[in-house]
Amino acid sequence: MAELKEKGINPGLAVVIVGDDPASRVYVNNKKKACEEIGIYSEEYALPAETTQEQLLDLIKTLSDSKQINGILVQLPLPKHLDEKAVIAAIPPEKDVDAFHPVNVGKIMIGDFDFLPCTPAGVMELIAEAGIDPTGKECVVIGRSNIVGKPQAMLLLHKNATVTICHSKTVDLKSVCRRADILVAAVGKAKFVTADMIKPGAVVIDVGMNRDENGKLCGDVDFENVKEVAGAITPVPGGVGPMTIAMLMKNAVKAALL
Ligand code: L34
């Protein structure tokens, strides 16, 4: 960071949060902390749940015009009365550190991108750091959201994997999952992935962020049982979540260099 600052490059990130969802609050706090730790200038805009679409779009316009701000992130989900698609589309693609804008989504699809979406990019980083090359491997992604499942599949494809995307209508999910050398779970249901769905030795990556019956944070994977079968597994907390934040920091720096 010091090196960048010497060159007059000062990354600035604006994080917008609307309403008081406690989980979103925690994630946004973690983003703020990470900025402080590495020396990225950050601004937080905590707006009340009653914020109108017009007010939110006005703020995005102000941030879009700001010279100090290179990156804009609107924490999702937004309260139901707000139009998420329109909000994302209002962020200039070059400040879209989430890579959710249709222009950035399209660029990812053709493999010519500036930003990668933070959670799927974090998963790829974990795979790479573990010394695993997805080339030719069977990769199964459970979940088809625009934020995780779909871009995750695309990133694995870029690394030459054979990719299957599963979802709620998939027939015989268990057999499809059992083919996976690398299984990415992004379902949103606690302990959804059980040991009988895992090929022995498989790499299991848990993107879930749920609360169990005791209110304890847990992923989509039944960690205790799956870890006995898997070759490698990520925990929740302390797995993909912190990687998401790290990739956001990377994108914030990248935005300042564009
Ligand atoms: N716009 N909305 C936008 N961008 C994002 O990248 C996100 N995401 C997801 C939800 N909405 C978003 C996040 O920030 C999920 N997410 C996220 C970020 C950080 C963590 C989890 C999810 C995280 O820090 N997890 C910690 C534990 C947190 C806790 O104690 O609750 C962990 O160790 O996994």
Coordinates of C-alpha atoms and ligand atoms in Angstrom, one line a residue:
M1 CA 0.0 0.0 0.0
A2 CA 2.9 2.4 0.9
E3 CA 4.3 1.8 -2.6
L4 CA 1.0 2.7 -4.2
K5 CA 0.6 5.8 -2.1
E6 CA 4.1 7.0 -3.1
K7 CA 2.9 6.9 -6.6
G8 CA -0.1 9.0 -5.7
I9 CA -2.5 6.0 -5.9
N10 CA -5.0 6.1 -3.0
P11 CA -7.7 3.4 -3.2
G12 CA -11.0 4.6 -1.7
L13 CA -13.9 2.2 -1.1
A14 CA -17.5 3.2 -0.3
V15 CA -19.7 0.5 1.3
V16 CA -23.4 1.1 1.4
I17 CA -25.7 -0.9 3.7
V18 CA -29.4 -0.4 3.9
G19 CA -31.5 -1.5 6.8
D20 CA -30.4 -3.5 9.9
D21 CA -29.9 -7.1 8.9
P22 CA -27.5 -8.3 11.6
A23 CA -25.5 -10.7 9.3
S24 CA -25.0 -7.9 6.7
R25 CA -23.9 -5.7 9.6
V26 CA -21.2 -8.2 10.6
Y27 CA -19.9 -8.6 7.0
V28 CA -19.8 -4.8 6.5
N29 CA -17.9 -4.3 9.8
N30 CA -15.4 -7.0 8.6
K31 CA -14.9 -5.1 5.4
K32 CA -14.3 -1.9 7.2
K33 CA -11.8 -3.5 9.5
A34 CA -9.9 -5.0 6.6
C35 CA -9.7 -1.6 4.9
E36 CA -8.3 -0.1 8.1
E37 CA -5.8 -2.9 8.5
I38 CA -4.3 -2.6 5.1
G39 CA -4.7 1.2 4.8
I40 CA -7.5 1.5 2.2
Y41 CA -9.5 4.7 2.7
S42 CA -13.1 3.7 3.3
E43 CA -16.5 5.4 3.8
E44 CA -19.5 3.6 5.2
Y45 CA -23.1 4.7 4.4
A46 CA -25.6 3.0 6.7
L47 CA -29.0 4.0 5.5
P48 CA -32.3 3.3 7.2
A49 CA -34.5 0.4 6.0
E50 CA -37.1 3.0 4.7
T51 CA -34.6 4.5 2.3
T52 CA -36.3 5.0 -1.1
Q53 CA -34.9 3.8 -4.4
E54 CA -34.4 7.5 -5.4
Q55 CA -32.4 8.3 -2.3
L56 CA -30.2 5.2 -2.8
L57 CA -29.6 6.0 -6.5
D58 CA -28.8 9.6 -5.6
L59 CA -26.1 8.4 -3.2
I60 CA -24.7 6.1 -5.9
K61 CA -24.6 9.0 -8.2
T62 CA -22.6 11.1 -5.7
L63 CA -20.2 8.3 -5.1
S64 CA -19.8 7.7 -8.8
D65 CA -18.8 11.3 -9.3
S66 CA -16.4 11.3 -6.3
K67 CA -12.7 11.4 -7.1
Q68 CA -11.8 9.9 -3.7
I69 CA -13.9 6.8 -4.2
N70 CA -12.7 4.2 -6.7
G71 CA -14.9 1.4 -5.5
I72 CA -18.6 1.2 -4.6
L73 CA -20.2 -1.7 -2.9
V74 CA -23.9 -2.0 -2.0
Q75 CA -24.3 -4.8 0.5
L76 CA -26.9 -7.3 -0.6
P77 CA -29.6 -8.3 0.1
L78 CA -31.5 -5.0 0.0
P79 CA -34.9 -4.5 1.7
K80 CA -37.6 -5.9 -0.6
H81 CA -39.0 -2.5 -1.7
L82 CA -35.7 -1.7 -3.4
D83 CA -34.9 -2.8 -6.9
E84 CA -31.5 -4.6 -6.6
K85 CA -31.0 -4.9 -10.4
A86 CA -31.5 -1.2 -11.0
V87 CA -29.1 -0.4 -8.1
I88 CA -26.4 -2.6 -9.4
A89 CA -26.8 -1.2 -12.9
A90 CA -26.4 2.3 -11.5
I91 CA -22.8 1.6 -10.3
P92 CA -20.2 2.5 -12.9
P93 CA -18.6 -0.7 -14.1
E94 CA -15.1 0.6 -13.4
K95 CA -16.1 1.2 -9.7
D96 CA -18.1 -2.1 -9.4
V97 CA -15.7 -4.0 -7.0
D98 CA -18.3 -6.7 -6.6
A99 CA -18.3 -7.4 -10.3
F100 CA -22.1 -7.6 -10.3
H101 CA -22.8 -5.1 -13.0
P102 CA -24.0 -6.7 -16.3
V103 CA -21.0 -5.3 -18.1
N104 CA -18.6 -7.0 -15.7
V105 CA -20.7 -10.2 -15.7
G106 CA -20.4 -10.2 -19.5
K107 CA -16.7 -9.6 -19.3
I108 CA -16.2 -12.5 -17.0
M109 CA -18.2 -14.7 -19.4
I110 CA -15.8 -14.0 -22.2
G111 CA -12.7 -14.2 -20.0
D112 CA -11.7 -10.6 -20.4
F113 CA -12.4 -9.0 -17.0
D114 CA -11.2 -6.3 -14.7
F115 CA -12.9 -7.6 -11.5
L116 CA -13.9 -11.0 -10.3
P117 CA -16.8 -11.4 -7.9
C118 CA -15.3 -11.7 -4.4
T119 CA -16.7 -14.9 -3.1
P120 CA -16.1 -17.1 -6.2
A121 CA -12.6 -15.5 -6.6
G122 CA -11.9 -16.3 -3.0
V123 CA -12.8 -20.0 -3.6
M124 CA -10.5 -20.1 -6.6
E125 CA -7.7 -18.6 -4.5
L126 CA -8.2 -21.3 -1.8
I127 CA -8.0 -24.0 -4.5
A128 CA -4.9 -22.5 -6.0
E129 CA -3.2 -22.0 -2.7
A130 CA -3.9 -25.6 -1.8
G131 CA -1.9 -26.6 -4.9
I132 CA -4.9 -28.0 -6.7
D133 CA -5.2 -27.6 -10.5
P134 CA -8.8 -27.8 -11.6
T135 CA -7.8 -28.8 -15.1
G136 CA -9.8 -31.9 -16.3
K137 CA -11.4 -32.3 -12.8
E138 CA -15.0 -32.9 -12.2
C139 CA -16.3 -29.8 -10.4
V140 CA -19.8 -29.6 -9.0
V141 CA -21.3 -26.4 -7.8
I142 CA -24.5 -26.6 -5.8
G143 CA -26.4 -23.4 -6.2
R144 CA -27.1 -21.1 -9.2
S145 CA -27.2 -17.6 -7.8
N146 CA -25.8 -14.7 -9.8
I147 CA -23.5 -13.8 -6.9
V148 CA -21.9 -17.2 -6.3
G149 CA -23.1 -20.3 -8.2
K150 CA -23.1 -19.0 -11.8
P151 CA -19.8 -17.0 -11.7
Q152 CA -18.2 -19.8 -9.7
A153 CA -19.0 -22.3 -12.5
M154 CA -17.5 -19.9 -15.0
L155 CA -14.3 -19.4 -13.0
L156 CA -13.8 -23.1 -12.7
L157 CA -14.5 -23.5 -16.4
H158 CA -11.8 -20.9 -17.1
K159 CA -9.4 -23.1 -15.2
N160 CA -10.3 -26.0 -17.5
A161 CA -12.6 -28.0 -15.2
T162 CA -15.6 -30.0 -16.3
V163 CA -18.3 -28.2 -14.5
T164 CA -21.8 -29.2 -13.4
I165 CA -24.2 -26.8 -11.7
C166 CA -26.8 -28.3 -9.5
H167 CA -29.9 -26.7 -8.0
S168 CA -33.3 -27.4 -6.4
K169 CA -34.6 -29.2 -9.5
T170 CA -31.6 -31.4 -10.0
V171 CA -32.5 -35.1 -10.1
D172 CA -30.5 -37.4 -7.9
L173 CA -28.2 -34.7 -6.4
K174 CA -26.3 -37.3 -4.4
S175 CA -25.0 -39.1 -7.5
V176 CA -24.0 -35.9 -9.2
C177 CA -22.2 -34.7 -6.1
R178 CA -20.4 -38.0 -5.7
R179 CA -18.8 -37.5 -9.1
A180 CA -17.1 -34.3 -7.8
D181 CA -13.4 -34.0 -7.4
I182 CA -14.1 -30.5 -6.2
L183 CA -17.5 -29.7 -4.7
V184 CA -18.6 -26.1 -4.0
A185 CA -21.6 -25.8 -1.8
A186 CA -23.6 -22.5 -2.1
V187 CA -27.1 -23.5 -1.1
G188 CA -28.0 -21.5 2.0
K189 CA -29.1 -24.5 4.1
A190 CA -27.3 -25.7 7.2
K191 CA -25.8 -29.2 6.9
F192 CA -27.3 -29.7 3.5
V193 CA -24.2 -31.5 2.2
T194 CA -23.8 -34.8 4.0
A195 CA -21.0 -37.4 4.0
D196 CA -22.8 -39.8 1.7
M197 CA -22.7 -37.1 -1.1
I198 CA -18.9 -36.9 -1.1
K199 CA -16.5 -38.9 -3.2
P200 CA -13.7 -40.1 -0.9
G201 CA -10.7 -37.7 -1.1
A202 CA -12.7 -34.8 -2.7
V203 CA -12.1 -31.2 -2.1
V204 CA -15.1 -29.6 -0.4
I205 CA -15.6 -25.9 -0.3
D206 CA -18.3 -24.5 1.9
V207 CA -19.7 -21.1 0.8
G208 CA -22.8 -21.3 3.2
M209 CA -23.4 -18.8 6.0
N210 CA -26.2 -20.2 8.1
R211 CA -27.3 -20.4 11.7
D212 CA -28.0 -23.8 13.1
E213 CA -30.8 -24.7 15.6
N214 CA -28.7 -23.2 18.5
G215 CA -28.0 -20.0 16.6
K216 CA -24.4 -21.0 15.9
L217 CA -22.8 -19.9 12.6
C218 CA -22.4 -22.9 10.2
G219 CA -22.0 -23.6 6.6
D220 CA -23.9 -25.7 4.1
V221 CA -21.7 -28.8 4.8
D222 CA -22.1 -31.2 7.7
F223 CA -18.5 -30.5 8.5
E224 CA -17.9 -33.1 11.3
N225 CA -19.0 -36.0 9.2
V226 CA -17.8 -34.8 5.8
K227 CA -14.3 -34.1 7.0
E228 CA -13.9 -37.8 7.5
V229 CA -14.5 -38.5 3.8
A230 CA -13.1 -35.4 2.1
G231 CA -9.4 -35.0 1.2
A232 CA -9.7 -31.3 2.0
I233 CA -12.4 -29.1 3.4
T234 CA -13.0 -25.5 4.3
P235 CA -14.6 -24.5 7.7
V236 CA -17.3 -22.0 8.5
P237 CA -16.4 -19.6 10.0
G238 CA -12.8 -19.0 8.9
G239 CA -13.1 -20.3 5.4
V240 CA -14.6 -18.7 2.4
G241 CA -15.9 -15.6 4.4
P242 CA -12.5 -14.1 5.1
M243 CA -11.4 -14.9 1.5
T244 CA -14.4 -12.8 0.2
I245 CA -13.1 -9.9 2.2
A246 CA -9.5 -10.4 1.0
M247 CA -10.7 -10.4 -2.6
L248 CA -12.6 -7.2 -2.0
M249 CA -9.4 -5.6 -0.9
K250 CA -7.7 -6.8 -4.1
N251 CA -10.6 -5.4 -6.2
A252 CA -10.5 -2.1 -4.3
V253 CA -6.8 -1.7 -5.2
K254 CA -7.4 -2.8 -8.7
A255 CA -10.2 -0.1 -9.1
A256 CA -7.7 2.6 -8.1
L257 CA -5.4 1.4 -10.9
L258 CA -8.0 1.4 -13.7
Ligands
L34_1 N1 -22.7 -6.6 -2.4 N2 -23.2 -8.3 -1.0 C1 -22.3 -7.7 -1.8 N3 -21.1 -8.1 -1.9 C2 -20.7 -9.2 -1.2 O1 -19.4 -9.7 -1.4 C3 -21.6 -9.8 -0.4 N4 -21.2 -10.9 0.4 C4 -22.2 -12.0 0.7 C5 -23.5 -11.3 1.2 N5 -23.8 -10.0 0.5 C6 -22.9 -9.4 -0.3 C7 -20.4 -10.8 1.5 O2 -19.7 -9.8 1.8 C8 -21.5 -12.8 1.7 N6 -20.5 -12.0 2.3 C9 -19.7 -12.3 3.4 C10 -18.6 -11.5 3.8 C11 -17.9 -11.8 4.9 C12 -18.2 -12.9 5.7 C13 -19.2 -13.7 5.3 C14 -20.0 -13.4 4.2 C15 -17.4 -13.1 6.9 O3 -16.6 -12.3 7.3 N7 -17.5 -14.3 7.5 C16 -16.8 -14.7 8.7 C17 -17.8 -14.9 9.9 C18 -18.8 -13.8 10.0 C19 -19.7 -13.9 11.3 O4 -19.1 -14.0 12.4 O5 -20.9 -13.9 11.1 C20 -16.2 -16.1 8.5 O6 -15.3 -16.4 9.2 O7 -16.8 -16.8 7.6

